[in-house]
Amino acid sequence: MVEATSGQHESAVDQYVLEHSEPYFFSRYGRVEFIVFEQHLASLAWLHRKVGEAVDQETTALSTLRKSGEHRVPGWEAESDMVLDDSLSVLDTDTRQIGAGIIIVSAAAALEALMNEILCEPTDRRFRKAGLARKAEVLAERWQGEGDLADFAEHISWLKVRRNAFAHRLIADDDDSKQCSWIFDDDMAEEALERLGVIAETLEEIWEQRLRPQGSDATHGDAVQQAPVS
């Protein structure tokens, strides 16, 4: 009975949106800006999982229907097959790629929002209006020698390039989109979330080091008070 109850509890916890951020990032210090980012990441991870599951379920259902032939309208058998095959193709290509691309674009946006909170010096207004790469450059220059930034630029570049490539592919207004051979799929979306988590960990560690000597800051850096465990 205890084992069954435990299993039911784990199944229920798995449904909580906030649980989905844990494989990628967990705020060690609980400062507000990183808690908000963690919630954004949890939403993206949940969406990534649900879209993938939905596409898999739909393609399986349509494939089963194709084999059974139940979809065929008498006298329009060939046309019925064509419509179903087109739907399968769209699901397995466009839908998967758009689903992955949405995760990548939103991941970059979530990261920019986090960086805007960290770019809080009086002269930083112009940097908050800049793009992802410029924000990252400013922070890397400002924090040089203060933490492990060895892979920081590479992760930022990976995310930026794929975000831009996905946008160009959708609007098809750039020759580069035709030359891009990347497949925007579940694996790429998963890698984007993993890299996003690594970037956030780097930012949080250095940001915490910079804030601690200064004490608490009401706008940027007040740690979330944790309720005592009874």
JSON list of N, CA, C and O in Angstrom, two decimals, residues 93-134:
[
{"chain": "A", "resi": 93, "resn": "THR", "atom": "N", "xyz": [7.27, 17.03, -39.79]},
{"chain": "A", "resi": 93, "resn": "THR", "atom": "CA", "xyz": [8.27, 18.00, -40.27]},
{"chain": "A", "resi": 93, "resn": "THR", "atom": "C", "xyz": [7.96, 19.39, -39.72]},
{"chain": "A", "resi": 93, "resn": "THR", "atom": "O", "xyz": [8.60, 19.85, -38.78]},
{"chain": "A", "resi": 94, "resn": "ASP", "atom": "N", "xyz": [6.97, 20.06, -40.30]},
{"chain": "A", "resi": 94, "resn": "ASP", "atom": "CA", "xyz": [6.66, 21.43, -39.89]},
{"chain": "A", "resi": 94, "resn": "ASP", "atom": "C", "xyz": [6.33, 21.55, -38.41]},
{"chain": "A", "resi": 94, "resn": "ASP", "atom": "O", "xyz": [6.87, 22.41, -37.70]},
{"chain": "A", "resi": 95, "resn": "THR", "atom": "N", "xyz": [5.43, 20.70, -37.93]},
{"chain": "A", "resi": 95, "resn": "THR", "atom": "CA", "xyz": [4.98, 20.82, -36.54]},
{"chain": "A", "resi": 95, "resn": "THR", "atom": "C", "xyz": [6.13, 20.58, -35.57]},
{"chain": "A", "resi": 95, "resn": "THR", "atom": "O", "xyz": [6.31, 21.34, -34.60]},
{"chain": "A", "resi": 96, "resn": "ARG", "atom": "N", "xyz": [6.91, 19.55, -35.82]},
{"chain": "A", "resi": 96, "resn": "ARG", "atom": "CA", "xyz": [8.06, 19.28, -34.94]},
{"chain": "A", "resi": 96, "resn": "ARG", "atom": "C", "xyz": [9.06, 20.42, -34.99]},
{"chain": "A", "resi": 96, "resn": "ARG", "atom": "O", "xyz": [9.58, 20.86, -33.95]},
{"chain": "A", "resi": 97, "resn": "GLN", "atom": "N", "xyz": [9.36, 20.91, -36.19]},
{"chain": "A", "resi": 97, "resn": "GLN", "atom": "CA", "xyz": [10.38, 21.95, -36.32]},
{"chain": "A", "resi": 97, "resn": "GLN", "atom": "C", "xyz": [9.91, 23.27, -35.72]},
{"chain": "A", "resi": 97, "resn": "GLN", "atom": "O", "xyz": [10.68, 23.98, -35.06]},
{"chain": "A", "resi": 98, "resn": "ILE", "atom": "N", "xyz": [8.64, 23.60, -35.94]},
{"chain": "A", "resi": 98, "resn": "ILE", "atom": "CA", "xyz": [8.12, 24.84, -35.35]},
{"chain": "A", "resi": 98, "resn": "ILE", "atom": "C", "xyz": [8.08, 24.72, -33.83]},
{"chain": "A", "resi": 98, "resn": "ILE", "atom": "O", "xyz": [8.40, 25.67, -33.11]},
{"chain": "A", "resi": 99, "resn": "GLY", "atom": "N", "xyz": [7.69, 23.55, -33.33]},
{"chain": "A", "resi": 99, "resn": "GLY", "atom": "CA", "xyz": [7.68, 23.34, -31.88]},
{"chain": "A", "resi": 99, "resn": "GLY", "atom": "C", "xyz": [9.06, 23.53, -31.28]},
{"chain": "A", "resi": 99, "resn": "GLY", "atom": "O", "xyz": [9.22, 24.18, -30.24]},
{"chain": "A", "resi": 100, "resn": "ALA", "atom": "N", "xyz": [10.08, 22.96, -31.93]},
{"chain": "A", "resi": 100, "resn": "ALA", "atom": "CA", "xyz": [11.45, 23.11, -31.44]},
{"chain": "A", "resi": 100, "resn": "ALA", "atom": "C", "xyz": [11.92, 24.55, -31.56]},
{"chain": "A", "resi": 100, "resn": "ALA", "atom": "O", "xyz": [12.57, 25.10, -30.67]},
{"chain": "A", "resi": 101, "resn": "GLY", "atom": "N", "xyz": [11.58, 25.19, -32.69]},
{"chain": "A", "resi": 101, "resn": "GLY", "atom": "CA", "xyz": [12.00, 26.57, -32.91]},
{"chain": "A", "resi": 101, "resn": "GLY", "atom": "C", "xyz": [11.41, 27.52, -31.89]},
{"chain": "A", "resi": 101, "resn": "GLY", "atom": "O", "xyz": [12.08, 28.46, -31.44]},
{"chain": "A", "resi": 102, "resn": "ILE", "atom": "N", "xyz": [10.16, 27.29, -31.52]},
{"chain": "A", "resi": 102, "resn": "ILE", "atom": "CA", "xyz": [9.52, 28.13, -30.51]},
{"chain": "A", "resi": 102, "resn": "ILE", "atom": "C", "xyz": [10.27, 28.05, -29.19]},
{"chain": "A", "resi": 102, "resn": "ILE", "atom": "O", "xyz": [10.47, 29.06, -28.50]},
{"chain": "A", "resi": 103, "resn": "ILE", "atom": "N", "xyz": [10.72, 26.85, -28.84]},
{"chain": "A", "resi": 103, "resn": "ILE", "atom": "CA", "xyz": [11.48, 26.68, -27.60]},
{"chain": "A", "resi": 103, "resn": "ILE", "atom": "C", "xyz": [12.79, 27.46, -27.67]},
{"chain": "A", "resi": 103, "resn": "ILE", "atom": "O", "xyz": [13.17, 28.15, -26.71]},
{"chain": "A", "resi": 104, "resn": "ILE", "atom": "N", "xyz": [13.48, 27.38, -28.80]},
{"chain": "A", "resi": 104, "resn": "ILE", "atom": "CA", "xyz": [14.77, 28.06, -28.95]},
{"chain": "A", "resi": 104, "resn": "ILE", "atom": "C", "xyz": [14.61, 29.57, -28.91]},
{"chain": "A", "resi": 104, "resn": "ILE", "atom": "O", "xyz": [15.35, 30.28, -28.22]},
{"chain": "A", "resi": 105, "resn": "VAL", "atom": "N", "xyz": [13.64, 30.09, -29.65]},
{"chain": "A", "resi": 105, "resn": "VAL", "atom": "CA", "xyz": [13.40, 31.54, -29.66]},
{"chain": "A", "resi": 105, "resn": "VAL", "atom": "C", "xyz": [13.00, 32.03, -28.27]},
{"chain": "A", "resi": 105, "resn": "VAL", "atom": "O", "xyz": [13.49, 33.06, -27.79]},
{"chain": "A", "resi": 106, "resn": "SER", "atom": "N", "xyz": [12.13, 31.29, -27.61]},
{"chain": "A", "resi": 106, "resn": "SER", "atom": "CA", "xyz": [11.67, 31.69, -26.27]},
{"chain": "A", "resi": 106, "resn": "SER", "atom": "C", "xyz": [12.78, 31.56, -25.24]},
{"chain": "A", "resi": 106, "resn": "SER", "atom": "O", "xyz": [12.84, 32.35, -24.29]},
{"chain": "A", "resi": 107, "resn": "ALA", "atom": "N", "xyz": [13.67, 30.58, -25.43]},
{"chain": "A", "resi": 107, "resn": "ALA", "atom": "CA", "xyz": [14.81, 30.43, -24.52]},
{"chain": "A", "resi": 107, "resn": "ALA", "atom": "C", "xyz": [15.71, 31.66, -24.59]},
{"chain": "A", "resi": 107, "resn": "ALA", "atom": "O", "xyz": [16.17, 32.18, -23.57]},
{"chain": "A", "resi": 108, "resn": "ALA", "atom": "N", "xyz": [15.96, 32.12, -25.81]},
{"chain": "A", "resi": 108, "resn": "ALA", "atom": "CA", "xyz": [16.78, 33.33, -25.98]},
{"chain": "A", "resi": 108, "resn": "ALA", "atom": "C", "xyz": [16.10, 34.54, -25.34]},
{"chain": "A", "resi": 108, "resn": "ALA", "atom": "O", "xyz": [16.76, 35.37, -24.71]},
{"chain": "A", "resi": 109, "resn": "ALA", "atom": "N", "xyz": [14.78, 34.64, -25.49]},
{"chain": "A", "resi": 109, "resn": "ALA", "atom": "CA", "xyz": [14.05, 35.76, -24.90]},
{"chain": "A", "resi": 109, "resn": "ALA", "atom": "C", "xyz": [14.10, 35.71, -23.37]},
{"chain": "A", "resi": 109, "resn": "ALA", "atom": "O", "xyz": [14.26, 36.74, -22.71]},
{"chain": "A", "resi": 110, "resn": "ALA", "atom": "N", "xyz": [13.95, 34.51, -22.80]},
{"chain": "A", "resi": 110, "resn": "ALA", "atom": "CA", "xyz": [14.02, 34.37, -21.35]},
{"chain": "A", "resi": 110, "resn": "ALA", "atom": "C", "xyz": [15.39, 34.77, -20.82]},
{"chain": "A", "resi": 110, "resn": "ALA", "atom": "O", "xyz": [15.52, 35.40, -19.76]},
{"chain": "A", "resi": 111, "resn": "LEU", "atom": "N", "xyz": [16.42, 34.42, -21.58]},
{"chain": "A", "resi": 111, "resn": "LEU", "atom": "CA", "xyz": [17.78, 34.77, -21.17]},
{"chain": "A", "resi": 111, "resn": "LEU", "atom": "C", "xyz": [18.00, 36.28, -21.26]},
{"chain": "A", "resi": 111, "resn": "LEU", "atom": "O", "xyz": [18.63, 36.88, -20.37]},
{"chain": "A", "resi": 112, "resn": "GLU", "atom": "N", "xyz": [17.48, 36.91, -22.30]},
{"chain": "A", "resi": 112, "resn": "GLU", "atom": "CA", "xyz": [17.60, 38.37, -22.42]},
{"chain": "A", "resi": 112, "resn": "GLU", "atom": "C", "xyz": [16.90, 39.06, -21.26]},
{"chain": "A", "resi": 112, "resn": "GLU", "atom": "O", "xyz": [17.39, 40.07, -20.73]},
{"chain": "A", "resi": 113, "resn": "ALA", "atom": "N", "xyz": [15.74, 38.55, -20.87]},
{"chain": "A", "resi": 113, "resn": "ALA", "atom": "CA", "xyz": [15.00, 39.14, -19.75]},
{"chain": "A", "resi": 113, "resn": "ALA", "atom": "C", "xyz": [15.81, 39.05, -18.46]},
{"chain": "A", "resi": 113, "resn": "ALA", "atom": "O", "xyz": [15.86, 39.99, -17.67]},
{"chain": "A", "resi": 114, "resn": "LEU", "atom": "N", "xyz": [16.47, 37.91, -18.26]},
{"chain": "A", "resi": 114, "resn": "LEU", "atom": "CA", "xyz": [17.32, 37.74, -17.07]},
{"chain": "A", "resi": 114, "resn": "LEU", "atom": "C", "xyz": [18.49, 38.71, -17.11]},
{"chain": "A", "resi": 114, "resn": "LEU", "atom": "O", "xyz": [18.82, 39.36, -16.11]},
{"chain": "A", "resi": 115, "resn": "MET", "atom": "N", "xyz": [19.13, 38.83, -18.26]},
{"chain": "A", "resi": 115, "resn": "MET", "atom": "CA", "xyz": [20.27, 39.73, -18.38]},
{"chain": "A", "resi": 115, "resn": "MET", "atom": "C", "xyz": [19.86, 41.19, -18.15]},
{"chain": "A", "resi": 115, "resn": "MET", "atom": "O", "xyz": [20.63, 41.98, -17.58]},
{"chain": "A", "resi": 116, "resn": "ASN", "atom": "N", "xyz": [18.67, 41.55, -18.57]},
{"chain": "A", "resi": 116, "resn": "ASN", "atom": "CA", "xyz": [18.19, 42.91, -18.34]},
{"chain": "A", "resi": 116, "resn": "ASN", "atom": "C", "xyz": [18.09, 43.23, -16.86]},
{"chain": "A", "resi": 116, "resn": "ASN", "atom": "O", "xyz": [18.31, 44.37, -16.44]},
{"chain": "A", "resi": 117, "resn": "GLU", "atom": "N", "xyz": [17.75, 42.22, -16.05]},
{"chain": "A", "resi": 117, "resn": "GLU", "atom": "CA", "xyz": [17.69, 42.43, -14.61]},
{"chain": "A", "resi": 117, "resn": "GLU", "atom": "C", "xyz": [19.08, 42.62, -14.01]},
{"chain": "A", "resi": 117, "resn": "GLU", "atom": "O", "xyz": [19.26, 43.35, -13.03]},
{"chain": "A", "resi": 118, "resn": "ILE", "atom": "N", "xyz": [20.06, 41.96, -14.61]},
{"chain": "A", "resi": 118, "resn": "ILE", "atom": "CA", "xyz": [21.43, 42.04, -14.11]},
{"chain": "A", "resi": 118, "resn": "ILE", "atom": "C", "xyz": [22.13, 43.31, -14.60]},
{"chain": "A", "resi": 118, "resn": "ILE", "atom": "O", "xyz": [23.00, 43.86, -13.92]},
{"chain": "A", "resi": 119, "resn": "LEU", "atom": "N", "xyz": [21.73, 43.78, -15.77]},
{"chain": "A", "resi": 119, "resn": "LEU", "atom": "CA", "xyz": [22.29, 45.03, -16.30]},
{"chain": "A", "resi": 119, "resn": "LEU", "atom": "C", "xyz": [21.58, 46.20, -15.63]},
{"chain": "A", "resi": 119, "resn": "LEU", "atom": "O", "xyz": [20.68, 46.82, -16.20]},
{"chain": "A", "resi": 120, "resn": "CYS", "atom": "N", "xyz": [21.98, 46.49, -14.42]},
{"chain": "A", "resi": 120, "resn": "CYS", "atom": "CA", "xyz": [21.23, 47.45, -13.60]},
{"chain": "A", "resi": 120, "resn": "CYS", "atom": "C", "xyz": [22.06, 48.66, -13.19]},
{"chain": "A", "resi": 120, "resn": "CYS", "atom": "O", "xyz": [21.66, 49.41, -12.30]},
{"chain": "A", "resi": 121, "resn": "GLU", "atom": "N", "xyz": [23.22, 48.85, -13.81]},
{"chain": "A", "resi": 121, "resn": "GLU", "atom": "CA", "xyz": [24.01, 50.04, -13.51]},
{"chain": "A", "resi": 121, "resn": "GLU", "atom": "C", "xyz": [23.38, 51.26, -14.20]},
{"chain": "A", "resi": 121, "resn": "GLU", "atom": "O", "xyz": [22.64, 51.11, -15.18]},
{"chain": "A", "resi": 122, "resn": "PRO", "atom": "N", "xyz": [23.65, 52.46, -13.71]},
{"chain": "A", "resi": 122, "resn": "PRO", "atom": "CA", "xyz": [23.01, 53.66, -14.27]},
{"chain": "A", "resi": 122, "resn": "PRO", "atom": "C", "xyz": [23.17, 53.84, -15.77]},
{"chain": "A", "resi": 122, "resn": "PRO", "atom": "O", "xyz": [22.29, 54.39, -16.43]},
{"chain": "A", "resi": 123, "resn": "THR", "atom": "N", "xyz": [24.28, 53.36, -16.32]},
{"chain": "A", "resi": 123, "resn": "THR", "atom": "CA", "xyz": [24.55, 53.55, -17.76]},
{"chain": "A", "resi": 123, "resn": "THR", "atom": "C", "xyz": [24.10, 52.35, -18.60]},
{"chain": "A", "resi": 123, "resn": "THR", "atom": "O", "xyz": [24.41, 52.29, -19.79]},
{"chain": "A", "resi": 124, "resn": "ASP", "atom": "N", "xyz": [23.38, 51.42, -18.01]},
{"chain": "A", "resi": 124, "resn": "ASP", "atom": "CA", "xyz": [23.06, 50.17, -18.71]},
{"chain": "A", "resi": 124, "resn": "ASP", "atom": "C", "xyz": [21.78, 50.22, -19.54]},
{"chain": "A", "resi": 124, "resn": "ASP", "atom": "O", "xyz": [21.43, 49.23, -20.19]},
{"chain": "A", "resi": 125, "resn": "ARG", "atom": "N", "xyz": [21.09, 51.33, -19.54]},
{"chain": "A", "resi": 125, "resn": "ARG", "atom": "CA", "xyz": [19.82, 51.38, -20.27]},
{"chain": "A", "resi": 125, "resn": "ARG", "atom": "C", "xyz": [20.00, 51.01, -21.74]},
{"chain": "A", "resi": 125, "resn": "ARG", "atom": "O", "xyz": [19.20, 50.27, -22.31]},
{"chain": "A", "resi": 126, "resn": "ARG", "atom": "N", "xyz": [21.04, 51.52, -22.37]},
{"chain": "A", "resi": 126, "resn": "ARG", "atom": "CA", "xyz": [21.27, 51.25, -23.80]},
{"chain": "A", "resi": 126, "resn": "ARG", "atom": "C", "xyz": [21.59, 49.78, -24.04]},
{"chain": "A", "resi": 126, "resn": "ARG", "atom": "O", "xyz": [21.26, 49.22, -25.08]},
{"chain": "A", "resi": 127, "resn": "PHE", "atom": "N", "xyz": [22.22, 49.13, -23.06]},
{"chain": "A", "resi": 127, "resn": "PHE", "atom": "CA", "xyz": [22.53, 47.71, -23.21]},
{"chain": "A", "resi": 127, "resn": "PHE", "atom": "C", "xyz": [21.29, 46.85, -23.04]},
{"chain": "A", "resi": 127, "resn": "PHE", "atom": "O", "xyz": [21.17, 45.80, -23.67]},
{"chain": "A", "resi": 128, "resn": "ARG", "atom": "N", "xyz": [20.37, 47.29, -22.21]},
{"chain": "A", "resi": 128, "resn": "ARG", "atom": "CA", "xyz": [19.13, 46.53, -22.04]},
{"chain": "A", "resi": 128, "resn": "ARG", "atom": "C", "xyz": [18.30, 46.53, -23.32]},
{"chain": "A", "resi": 128, "resn": "ARG", "atom": "O", "xyz": [17.49, 45.63, -23.54]},
{"chain": "A", "resi": 129, "resn": "LYS", "atom": "N", "xyz": [18.50, 47.54, -24.16]},
{"chain": "A", "resi": 129, "resn": "LYS", "atom": "CA", "xyz": [17.80, 47.61, -25.44]},
{"chain": "A", "resi": 129, "resn": "LYS", "atom": "C", "xyz": [18.55, 46.88, -26.55]},
{"chain": "A", "resi": 129, "resn": "LYS", "atom": "O", "xyz": [18.03, 46.75, -27.66]},
{"chain": "A", "resi": 130, "resn": "ALA", "atom": "N", "xyz": [19.76, 46.43, -26.25]},
{"chain": "A", "resi": 130, "resn": "ALA", "atom": "CA", "xyz": [20.58, 45.74, -27.25]},
{"chain": "A", "resi": 130, "resn": "ALA", "atom": "C", "xyz": [20.14, 44.28, -27.38]},
{"chain": "A", "resi": 130, "resn": "ALA", "atom": "O", "xyz": [19.27, 43.81, -26.65]},
{"chain": "A", "resi": 131, "resn": "GLY", "atom": "N", "xyz": [20.77, 43.57, -28.31]},
{"chain": "A", "resi": 131, "resn": "GLY", "atom": "CA", "xyz": [20.43, 42.17, -28.54]},
{"chain": "A", "resi": 131, "resn": "GLY", "atom": "C", "xyz": [21.13, 41.24, -27.57]},
{"chain": "A", "resi": 131, "resn": "GLY", "atom": "O", "xyz": [21.94, 41.66, -26.73]},
{"chain": "A", "resi": 132, "resn": "LEU", "atom": "N", "xyz": [20.83, 39.96, -27.70]},
{"chain": "A", "resi": 132, "resn": "LEU", "atom": "CA", "xyz": [21.37, 38.95, -26.80]},
{"chain": "A", "resi": 132, "resn": "LEU", "atom": "C", "xyz": [22.90, 38.94, -26.79]},
{"chain": "A", "resi": 132, "resn": "LEU", "atom": "O", "xyz": [23.52, 38.94, -25.72]},
{"chain": "A", "resi": 133, "resn": "ALA", "atom": "N", "xyz": [23.52, 38.94, -27.97]},
{"chain": "A", "resi": 133, "resn": "ALA", "atom": "CA", "xyz": [24.98, 38.86, -28.05]},
{"chain": "A", "resi": 133, "resn": "ALA", "atom": "C", "xyz": [25.65, 40.06, -27.39]},
{"chain": "A", "resi": 133, "resn": "ALA", "atom": "O", "xyz": [26.64, 39.91, -26.67]},
{"chain": "A", "resi": 134, "resn": "ARG", "atom": "N", "xyz": [25.10, 41.25, -27.62]},
{"chain": "A", "resi": 134, "resn": "ARG", "atom": "CA", "xyz": [25.70, 42.46, -27.04]},
{"chain": "A", "resi": 134, "resn": "ARG", "atom": "C", "xyz": [25.57, 42.45, -25.52]},
{"chain": "A", "resi": 134, "resn": "ARG", "atom": "O", "xyz": [26.50, 42.83, -24.80]}
]
